CSV table of C-alpha atoms and ligand atoms in Angstrom, one decimal:
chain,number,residue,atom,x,y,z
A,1,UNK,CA,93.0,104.5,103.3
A,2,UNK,CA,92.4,105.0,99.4
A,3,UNK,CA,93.3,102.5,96.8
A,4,UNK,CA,96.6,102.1,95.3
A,5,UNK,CA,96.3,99.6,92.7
A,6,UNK,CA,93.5,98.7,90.7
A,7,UNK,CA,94.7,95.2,90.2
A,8,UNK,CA,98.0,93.1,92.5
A,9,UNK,CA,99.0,90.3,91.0
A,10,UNK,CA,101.0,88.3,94.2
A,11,UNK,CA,103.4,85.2,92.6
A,12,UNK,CA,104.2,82.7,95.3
A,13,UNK,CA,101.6,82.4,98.3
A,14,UNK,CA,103.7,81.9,101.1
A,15,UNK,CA,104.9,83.7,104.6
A,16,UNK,CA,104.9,87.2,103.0
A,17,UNK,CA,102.4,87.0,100.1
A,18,UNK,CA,99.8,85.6,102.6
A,19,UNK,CA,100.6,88.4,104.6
A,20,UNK,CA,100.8,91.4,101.6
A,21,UNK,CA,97.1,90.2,100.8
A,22,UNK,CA,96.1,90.1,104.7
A,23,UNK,CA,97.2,94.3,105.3
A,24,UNK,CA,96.2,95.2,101.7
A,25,UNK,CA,92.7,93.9,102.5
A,26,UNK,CA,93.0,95.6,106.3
A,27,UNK,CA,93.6,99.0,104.9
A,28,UNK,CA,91.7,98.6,101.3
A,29,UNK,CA,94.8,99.4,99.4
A,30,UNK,CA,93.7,97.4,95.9
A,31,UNK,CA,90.6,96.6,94.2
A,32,UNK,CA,91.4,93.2,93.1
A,33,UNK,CA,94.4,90.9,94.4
A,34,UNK,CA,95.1,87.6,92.6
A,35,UNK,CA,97.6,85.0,93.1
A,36,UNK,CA,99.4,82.2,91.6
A,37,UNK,CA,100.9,79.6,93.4
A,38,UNK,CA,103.4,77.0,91.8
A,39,UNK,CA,101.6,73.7,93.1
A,40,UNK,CA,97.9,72.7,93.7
A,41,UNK,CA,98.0,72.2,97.1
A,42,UNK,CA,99.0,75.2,97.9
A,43,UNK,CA,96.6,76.9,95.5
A,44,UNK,CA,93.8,74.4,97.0
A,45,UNK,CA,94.9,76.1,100.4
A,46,UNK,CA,94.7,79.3,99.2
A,47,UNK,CA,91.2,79.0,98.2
A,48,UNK,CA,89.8,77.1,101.3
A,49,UNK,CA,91.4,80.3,103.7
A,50,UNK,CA,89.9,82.5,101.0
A,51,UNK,CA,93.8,84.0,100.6
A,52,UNK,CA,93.4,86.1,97.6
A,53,UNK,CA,90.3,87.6,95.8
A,54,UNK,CA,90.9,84.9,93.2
A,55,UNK,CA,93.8,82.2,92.7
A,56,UNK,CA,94.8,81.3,89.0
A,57,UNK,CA,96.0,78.3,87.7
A,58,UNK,CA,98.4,79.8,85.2
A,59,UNK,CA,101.3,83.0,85.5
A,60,UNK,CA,99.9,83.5,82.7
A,61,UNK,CA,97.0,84.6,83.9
A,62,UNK,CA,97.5,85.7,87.3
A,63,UNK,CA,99.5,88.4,85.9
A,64,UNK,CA,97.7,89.9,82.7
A,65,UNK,CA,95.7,93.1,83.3
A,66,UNK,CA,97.8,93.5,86.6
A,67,UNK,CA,99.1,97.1,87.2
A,68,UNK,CA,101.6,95.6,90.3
A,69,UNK,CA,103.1,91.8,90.3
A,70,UNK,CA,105.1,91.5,93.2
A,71,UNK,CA,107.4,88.3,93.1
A,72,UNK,CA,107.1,86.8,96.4
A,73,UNK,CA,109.4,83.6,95.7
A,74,UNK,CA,112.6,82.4,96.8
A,75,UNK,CA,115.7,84.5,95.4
A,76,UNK,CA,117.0,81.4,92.9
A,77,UNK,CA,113.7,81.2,90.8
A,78,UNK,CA,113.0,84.9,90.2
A,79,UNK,CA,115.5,84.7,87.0
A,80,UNK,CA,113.3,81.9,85.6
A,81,UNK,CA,109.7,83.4,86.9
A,82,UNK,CA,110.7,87.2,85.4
A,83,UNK,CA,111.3,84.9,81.7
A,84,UNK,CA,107.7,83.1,82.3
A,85,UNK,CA,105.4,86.3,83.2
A,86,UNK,CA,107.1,88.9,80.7
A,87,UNK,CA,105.2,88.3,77.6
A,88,UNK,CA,102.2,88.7,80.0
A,89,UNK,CA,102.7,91.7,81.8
A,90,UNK,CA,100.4,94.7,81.0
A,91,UNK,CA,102.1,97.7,79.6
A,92,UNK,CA,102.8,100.4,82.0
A,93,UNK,CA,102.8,97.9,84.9
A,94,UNK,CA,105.0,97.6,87.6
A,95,UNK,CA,106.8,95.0,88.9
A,96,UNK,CA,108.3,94.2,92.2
A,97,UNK,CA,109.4,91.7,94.1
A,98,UNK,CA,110.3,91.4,98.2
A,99,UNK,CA,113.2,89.4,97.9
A,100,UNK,CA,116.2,89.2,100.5
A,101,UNK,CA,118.7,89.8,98.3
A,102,UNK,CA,119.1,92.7,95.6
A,103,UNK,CA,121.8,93.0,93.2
A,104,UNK,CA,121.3,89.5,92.2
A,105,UNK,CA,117.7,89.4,91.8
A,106,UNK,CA,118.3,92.5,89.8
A,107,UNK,CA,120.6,91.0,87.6
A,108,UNK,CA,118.6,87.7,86.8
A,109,UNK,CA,114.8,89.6,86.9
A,110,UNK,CA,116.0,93.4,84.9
A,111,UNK,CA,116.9,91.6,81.5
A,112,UNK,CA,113.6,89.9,81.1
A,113,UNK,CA,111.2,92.8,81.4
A,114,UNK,CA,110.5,94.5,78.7
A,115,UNK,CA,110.7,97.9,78.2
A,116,UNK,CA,107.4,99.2,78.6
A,117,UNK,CA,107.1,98.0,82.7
A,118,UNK,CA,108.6,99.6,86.0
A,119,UNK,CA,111.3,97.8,87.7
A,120,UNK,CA,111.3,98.6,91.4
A,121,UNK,CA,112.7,96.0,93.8
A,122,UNK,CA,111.9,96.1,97.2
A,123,UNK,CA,112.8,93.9,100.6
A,124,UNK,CA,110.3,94.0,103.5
A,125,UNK,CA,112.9,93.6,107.3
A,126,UNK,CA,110.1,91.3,108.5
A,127,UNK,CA,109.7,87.8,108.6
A,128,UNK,CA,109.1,84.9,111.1
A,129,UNK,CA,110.6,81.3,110.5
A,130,UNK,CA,107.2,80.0,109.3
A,131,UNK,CA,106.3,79.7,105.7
A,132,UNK,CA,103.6,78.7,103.3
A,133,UNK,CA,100.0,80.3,102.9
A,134,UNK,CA,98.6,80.0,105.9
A,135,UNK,CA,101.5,81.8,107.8
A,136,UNK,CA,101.0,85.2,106.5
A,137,UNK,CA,99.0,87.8,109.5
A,138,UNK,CA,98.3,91.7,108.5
A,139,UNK,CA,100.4,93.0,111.0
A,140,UNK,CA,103.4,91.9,110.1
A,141,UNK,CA,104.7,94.8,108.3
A,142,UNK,CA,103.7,97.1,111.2
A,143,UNK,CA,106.1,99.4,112.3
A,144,UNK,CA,108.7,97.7,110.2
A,145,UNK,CA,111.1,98.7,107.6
A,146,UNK,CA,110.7,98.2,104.1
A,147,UNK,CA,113.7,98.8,101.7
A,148,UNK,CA,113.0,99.9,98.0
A,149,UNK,CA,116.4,99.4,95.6
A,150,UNK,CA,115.8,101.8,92.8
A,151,UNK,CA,118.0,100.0,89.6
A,152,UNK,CA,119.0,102.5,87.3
A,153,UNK,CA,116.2,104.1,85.2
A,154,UNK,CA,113.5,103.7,88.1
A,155,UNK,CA,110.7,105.9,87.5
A,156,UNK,CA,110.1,108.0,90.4
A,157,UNK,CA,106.0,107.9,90.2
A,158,UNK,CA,105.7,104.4,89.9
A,159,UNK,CA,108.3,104.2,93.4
A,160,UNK,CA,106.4,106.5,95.1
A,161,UNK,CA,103.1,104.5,94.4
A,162,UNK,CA,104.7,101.1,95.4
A,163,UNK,CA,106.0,103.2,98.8
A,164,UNK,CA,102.4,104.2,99.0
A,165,UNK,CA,101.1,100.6,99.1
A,166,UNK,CA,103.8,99.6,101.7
A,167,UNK,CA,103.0,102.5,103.8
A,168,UNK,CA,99.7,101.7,104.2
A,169,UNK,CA,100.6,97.8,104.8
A,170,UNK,CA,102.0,99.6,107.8
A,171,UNK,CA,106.0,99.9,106.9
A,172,UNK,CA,108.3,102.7,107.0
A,173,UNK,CA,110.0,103.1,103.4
A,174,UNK,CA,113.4,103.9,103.0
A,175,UNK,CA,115.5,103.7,99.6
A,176,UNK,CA,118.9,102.1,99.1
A,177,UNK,CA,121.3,101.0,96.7
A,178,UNK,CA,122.0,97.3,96.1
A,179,UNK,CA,125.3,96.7,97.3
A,180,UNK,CA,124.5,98.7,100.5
A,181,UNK,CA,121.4,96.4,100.8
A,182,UNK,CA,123.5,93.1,100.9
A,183,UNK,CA,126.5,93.9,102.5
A,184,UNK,CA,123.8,96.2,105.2
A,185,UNK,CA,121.1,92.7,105.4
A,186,UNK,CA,124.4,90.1,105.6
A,187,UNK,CA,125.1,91.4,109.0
A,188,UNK,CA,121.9,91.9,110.3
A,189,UNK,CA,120.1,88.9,109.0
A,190,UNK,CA,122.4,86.4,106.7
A,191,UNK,CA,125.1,86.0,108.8
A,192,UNK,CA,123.4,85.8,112.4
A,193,UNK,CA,121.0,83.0,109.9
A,194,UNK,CA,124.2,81.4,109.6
A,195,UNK,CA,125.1,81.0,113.0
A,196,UNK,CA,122.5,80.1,114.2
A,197,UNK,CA,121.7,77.1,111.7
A,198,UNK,CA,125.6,76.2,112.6
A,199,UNK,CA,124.6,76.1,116.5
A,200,UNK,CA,121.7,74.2,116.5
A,201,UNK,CA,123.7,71.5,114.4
A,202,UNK,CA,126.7,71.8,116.9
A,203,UNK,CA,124.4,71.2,119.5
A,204,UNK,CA,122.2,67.9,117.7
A,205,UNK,CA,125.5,66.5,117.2
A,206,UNK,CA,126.9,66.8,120.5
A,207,UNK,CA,123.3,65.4,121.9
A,208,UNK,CA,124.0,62.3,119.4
A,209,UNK,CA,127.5,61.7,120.6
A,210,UNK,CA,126.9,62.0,124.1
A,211,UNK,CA,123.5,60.7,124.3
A,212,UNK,CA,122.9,63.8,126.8
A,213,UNK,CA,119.5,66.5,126.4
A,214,UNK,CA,121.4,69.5,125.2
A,215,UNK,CA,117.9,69.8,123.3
A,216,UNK,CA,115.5,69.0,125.7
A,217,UNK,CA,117.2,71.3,128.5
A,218,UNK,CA,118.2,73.9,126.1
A,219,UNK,CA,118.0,77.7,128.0
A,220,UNK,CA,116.4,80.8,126.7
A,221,UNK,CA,119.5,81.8,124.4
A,222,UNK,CA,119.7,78.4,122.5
A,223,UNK,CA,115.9,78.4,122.2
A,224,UNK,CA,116.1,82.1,120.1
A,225,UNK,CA,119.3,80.1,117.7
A,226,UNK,CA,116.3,77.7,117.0
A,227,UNK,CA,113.5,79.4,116.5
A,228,UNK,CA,115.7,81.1,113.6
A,229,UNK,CA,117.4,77.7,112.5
A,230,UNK,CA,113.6,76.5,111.9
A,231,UNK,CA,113.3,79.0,108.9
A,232,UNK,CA,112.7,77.8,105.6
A,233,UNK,CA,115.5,75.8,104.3
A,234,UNK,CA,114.7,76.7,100.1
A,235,UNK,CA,114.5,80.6,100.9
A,236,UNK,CA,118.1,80.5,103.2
A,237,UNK,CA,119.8,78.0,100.6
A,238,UNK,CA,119.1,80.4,98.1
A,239,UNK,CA,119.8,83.4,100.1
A,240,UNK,CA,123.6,82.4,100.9
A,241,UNK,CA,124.0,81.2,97.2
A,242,UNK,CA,122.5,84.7,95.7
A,243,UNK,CA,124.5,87.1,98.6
A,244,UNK,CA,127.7,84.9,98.0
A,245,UNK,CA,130.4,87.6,98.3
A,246,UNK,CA,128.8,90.1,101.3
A,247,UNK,CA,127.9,87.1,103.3
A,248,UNK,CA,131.3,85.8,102.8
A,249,UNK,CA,133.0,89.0,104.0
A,250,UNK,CA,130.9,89.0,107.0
A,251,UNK,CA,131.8,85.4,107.6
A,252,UNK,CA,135.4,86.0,107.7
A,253,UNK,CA,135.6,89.2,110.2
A,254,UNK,CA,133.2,87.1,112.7
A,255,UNK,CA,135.7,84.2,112.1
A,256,UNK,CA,138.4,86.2,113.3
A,257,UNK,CA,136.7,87.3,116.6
A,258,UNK,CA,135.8,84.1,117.3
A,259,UNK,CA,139.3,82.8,117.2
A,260,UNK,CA,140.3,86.5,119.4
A,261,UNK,CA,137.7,85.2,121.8
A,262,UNK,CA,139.0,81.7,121.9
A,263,UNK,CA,142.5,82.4,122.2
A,264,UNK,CA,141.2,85.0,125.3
A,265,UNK,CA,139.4,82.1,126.5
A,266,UNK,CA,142.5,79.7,126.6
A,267,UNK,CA,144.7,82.2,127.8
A,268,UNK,CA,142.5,83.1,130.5
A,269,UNK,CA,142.6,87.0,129.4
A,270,UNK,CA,139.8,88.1,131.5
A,271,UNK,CA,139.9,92.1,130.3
A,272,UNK,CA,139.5,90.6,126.8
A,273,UNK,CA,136.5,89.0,127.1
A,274,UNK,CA,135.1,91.8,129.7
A,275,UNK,CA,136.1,95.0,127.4
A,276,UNK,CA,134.5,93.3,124.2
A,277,UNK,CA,131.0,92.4,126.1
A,278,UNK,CA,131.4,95.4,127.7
A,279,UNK,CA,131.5,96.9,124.1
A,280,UNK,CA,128.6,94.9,122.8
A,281,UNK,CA,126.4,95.8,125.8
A,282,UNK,CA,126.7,99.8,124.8
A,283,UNK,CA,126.0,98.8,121.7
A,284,UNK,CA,122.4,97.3,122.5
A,285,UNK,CA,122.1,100.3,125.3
A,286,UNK,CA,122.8,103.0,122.8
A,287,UNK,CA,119.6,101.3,120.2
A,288,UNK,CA,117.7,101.7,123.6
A,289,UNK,CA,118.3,104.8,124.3
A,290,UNK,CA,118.3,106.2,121.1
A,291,UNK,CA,114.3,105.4,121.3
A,292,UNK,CA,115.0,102.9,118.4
A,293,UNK,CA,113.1,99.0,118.2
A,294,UNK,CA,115.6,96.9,118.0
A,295,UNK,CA,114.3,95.3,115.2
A,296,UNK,CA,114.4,98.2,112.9
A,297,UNK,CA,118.0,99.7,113.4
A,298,UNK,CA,118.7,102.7,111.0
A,299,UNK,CA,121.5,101.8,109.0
A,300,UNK,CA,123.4,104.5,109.8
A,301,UNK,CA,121.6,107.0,107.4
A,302,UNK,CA,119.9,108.7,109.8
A,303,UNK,CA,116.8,107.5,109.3
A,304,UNK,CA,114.1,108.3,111.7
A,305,UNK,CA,110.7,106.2,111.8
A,306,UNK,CA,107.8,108.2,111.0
A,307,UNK,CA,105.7,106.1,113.4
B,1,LIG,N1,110.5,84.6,105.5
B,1,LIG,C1,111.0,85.8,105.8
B,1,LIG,O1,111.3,86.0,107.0
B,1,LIG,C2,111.3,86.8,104.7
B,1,LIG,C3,111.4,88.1,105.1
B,1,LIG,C4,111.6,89.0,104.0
B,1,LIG,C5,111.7,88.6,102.7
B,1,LIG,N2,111.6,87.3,102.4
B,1,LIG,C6,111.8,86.9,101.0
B,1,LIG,O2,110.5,86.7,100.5
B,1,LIG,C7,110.4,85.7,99.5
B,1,LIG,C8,109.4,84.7,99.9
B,1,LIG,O3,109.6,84.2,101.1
B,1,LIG,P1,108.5,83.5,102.1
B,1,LIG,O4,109.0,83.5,103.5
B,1,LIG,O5,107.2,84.1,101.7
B,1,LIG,O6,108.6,82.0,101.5
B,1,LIG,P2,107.5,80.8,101.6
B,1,LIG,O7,108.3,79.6,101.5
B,1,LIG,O8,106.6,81.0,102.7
B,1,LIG,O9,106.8,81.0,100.2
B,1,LIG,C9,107.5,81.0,99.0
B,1,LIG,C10,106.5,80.5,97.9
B,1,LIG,O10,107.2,80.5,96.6
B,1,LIG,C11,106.8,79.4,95.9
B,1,LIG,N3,107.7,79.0,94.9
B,1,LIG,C12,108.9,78.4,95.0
B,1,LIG,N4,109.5,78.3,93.9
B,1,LIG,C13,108.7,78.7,92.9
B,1,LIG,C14,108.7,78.8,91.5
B,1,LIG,N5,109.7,78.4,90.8
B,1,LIG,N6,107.6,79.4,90.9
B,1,LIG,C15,106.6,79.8,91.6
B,1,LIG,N7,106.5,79.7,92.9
B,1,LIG,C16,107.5,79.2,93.6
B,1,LIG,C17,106.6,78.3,97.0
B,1,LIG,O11,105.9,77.2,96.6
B,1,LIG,C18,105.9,79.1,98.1
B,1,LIG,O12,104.5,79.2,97.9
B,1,LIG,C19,111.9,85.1,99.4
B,1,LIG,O13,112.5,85.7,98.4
B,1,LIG,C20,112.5,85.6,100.8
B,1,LIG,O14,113.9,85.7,100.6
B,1,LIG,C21,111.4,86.4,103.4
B,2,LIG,O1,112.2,87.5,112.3
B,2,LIG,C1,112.6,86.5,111.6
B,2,LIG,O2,112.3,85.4,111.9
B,2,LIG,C2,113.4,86.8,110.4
B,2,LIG,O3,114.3,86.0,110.2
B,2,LIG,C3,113.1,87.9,109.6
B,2,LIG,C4,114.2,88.4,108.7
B,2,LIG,C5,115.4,88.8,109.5
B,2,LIG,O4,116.5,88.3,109.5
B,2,LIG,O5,115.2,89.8,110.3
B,2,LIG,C6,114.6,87.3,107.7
B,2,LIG,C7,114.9,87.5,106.4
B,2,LIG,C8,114.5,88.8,105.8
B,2,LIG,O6,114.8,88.9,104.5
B,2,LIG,C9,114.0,89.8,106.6
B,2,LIG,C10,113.7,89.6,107.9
């Protein structure tokens, strides 16, 4: 695979940074990749797993002479990290950033830069719920999608390059607006984050009142809510703060099933309850048989994966 970037410039070393450097390096996609963490620990780690072709001390200098940053830090700090790095970026670089929420990462990074770099936010659909630098793995961007929200005034050649880099980290690229984005990710990820974070607390309270093991005899279902409430509390804090109004929306409709479900449930209205699982269970069929993984749905666009 032939370089894409001279220089990558990764802020924030955790889950998906660690794992940006590990399938840049698998398919030889830049020259040089540096990083910057925020703490010395992290920075120490970093250098012991050899995570990064050299770690700096400073923004500063982790991102001068950079042709791509890529801000791989939770959604609230990218405001104050895009105010830190732009007197330092290079001209004609771009900068990215693989955050899980758009428009308002867009509004606090896009008045910072200045005008002589490329804006191109992006958001990779792949994640696990570990974090820091020794998470990341090269595959993890296989066969997955990766989301590039154009702002207005994007140049096209610096896109396509940052498409080219995430293609040969192993994603398929699609493009969409903001707005799409969040309302699109709040009910595939934000929500269902959500829900399961509320279940796994429903179910530590109920083992505190009742002094039963709901944890310790938990059954494969359960075990899925908390593998996804273990993800990283900063990142999903900042997430429902930053996708306030989508995740909202969302919120409210599954509210209102719940309490359809609930009054089918007191009522004992067994066609309820069957006609709406039987509705659910075509849904998952239909991803099936449509040759689709479920975890890279198309988002109604008619996207097909190239891979
Ligand atoms: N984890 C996922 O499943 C996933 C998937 C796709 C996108 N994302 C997005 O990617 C971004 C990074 O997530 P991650 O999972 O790699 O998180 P992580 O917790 O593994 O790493 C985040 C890193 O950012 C650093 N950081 C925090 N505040 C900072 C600041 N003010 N200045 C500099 N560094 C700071 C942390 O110290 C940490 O090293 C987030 O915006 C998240 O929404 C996460
Ligand atoms: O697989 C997981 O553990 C994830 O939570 C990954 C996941 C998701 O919800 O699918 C989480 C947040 C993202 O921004 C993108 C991907």
């Amino acid at each position: 695979m032939p370089q894409v970037y001279e220089r990558v410039a990764l802020i924030g070393l955790g889950l998906i940074a660690s794992s940006m450097f590990w399938a840049m390096k698998r398919g030889g996609l830049a020259g040089e990749v540096v990083g910057y963490a925020r703490s010395a620990e992290t920075r120490e780690t970093a250098r012991e797993i050899g995570l990064c072709d050299r770690v700096c001390d400073t923004l500063a200098e982790a991102v001068e002479d950079a042709d791509l940053v890529v801000l791989c830090i939770p959604v609230g700090v990218m405001g104050a990290v895009a105010a830190q790095i732009a007197p330092h970026l290079k001209a004609g670089a771009t900068i990215s950033d693989v955050g899980s929420v758009k428009a308002d990462v867009i509004a606090q990074v896009a008045p910072h830069l200045p005008d002589n770099v490329h804006f191109v936010p992006a958001h990779p659909l792949a994640g696990t719920e570990h974090s820091g630098p020794a998470s990341g793995f090269a595959e993890l961007f296989d066969n997955r999608w990766l989301l590039i929200v154009p702002t207005e005034g994007t140049d096209p050649a610096a896109t396509a390059q940052l498409r080219a880099l995430w293609e040969g980290m192993g994603a398929n690229v699609e493009e969409m607006d903001a707005e799409h984005h969040d309302l699109v990710l709040a009910v595939t990820s934000h929500a269902p984050h959500l829900i399961a974070y509320t279940m796994v607390g429903v179910a530590d309270d109920l083992r505190r009142v009742t002094d039963t093991e709901v944890i310790k005899y938990s059954a494969a279902g359960f075990r899925d809510f908390t593998r996804i409430a273990a993800s990283d509390p900063t990142m999903w804090r900042d997430v429902f703060l930053s996708n306030k109004e989508a995740t909202l929306e969302i919120l409210g409709r599954f509210t209102e099933e719940l309490f359809a479900l609930q009054r089918a449930i007191r009522q004992g209205d067994g066609d309820h309850l069957h006609d709406y699982f039987t509705r659910t269970r075509a849904i998952r069929r239909g991803i099936i048989e449509a040759g689709q993984d479920t975890d890279a749905p198309d988002f109604g666009r008619g996207g097909e994966r190239s891979k």
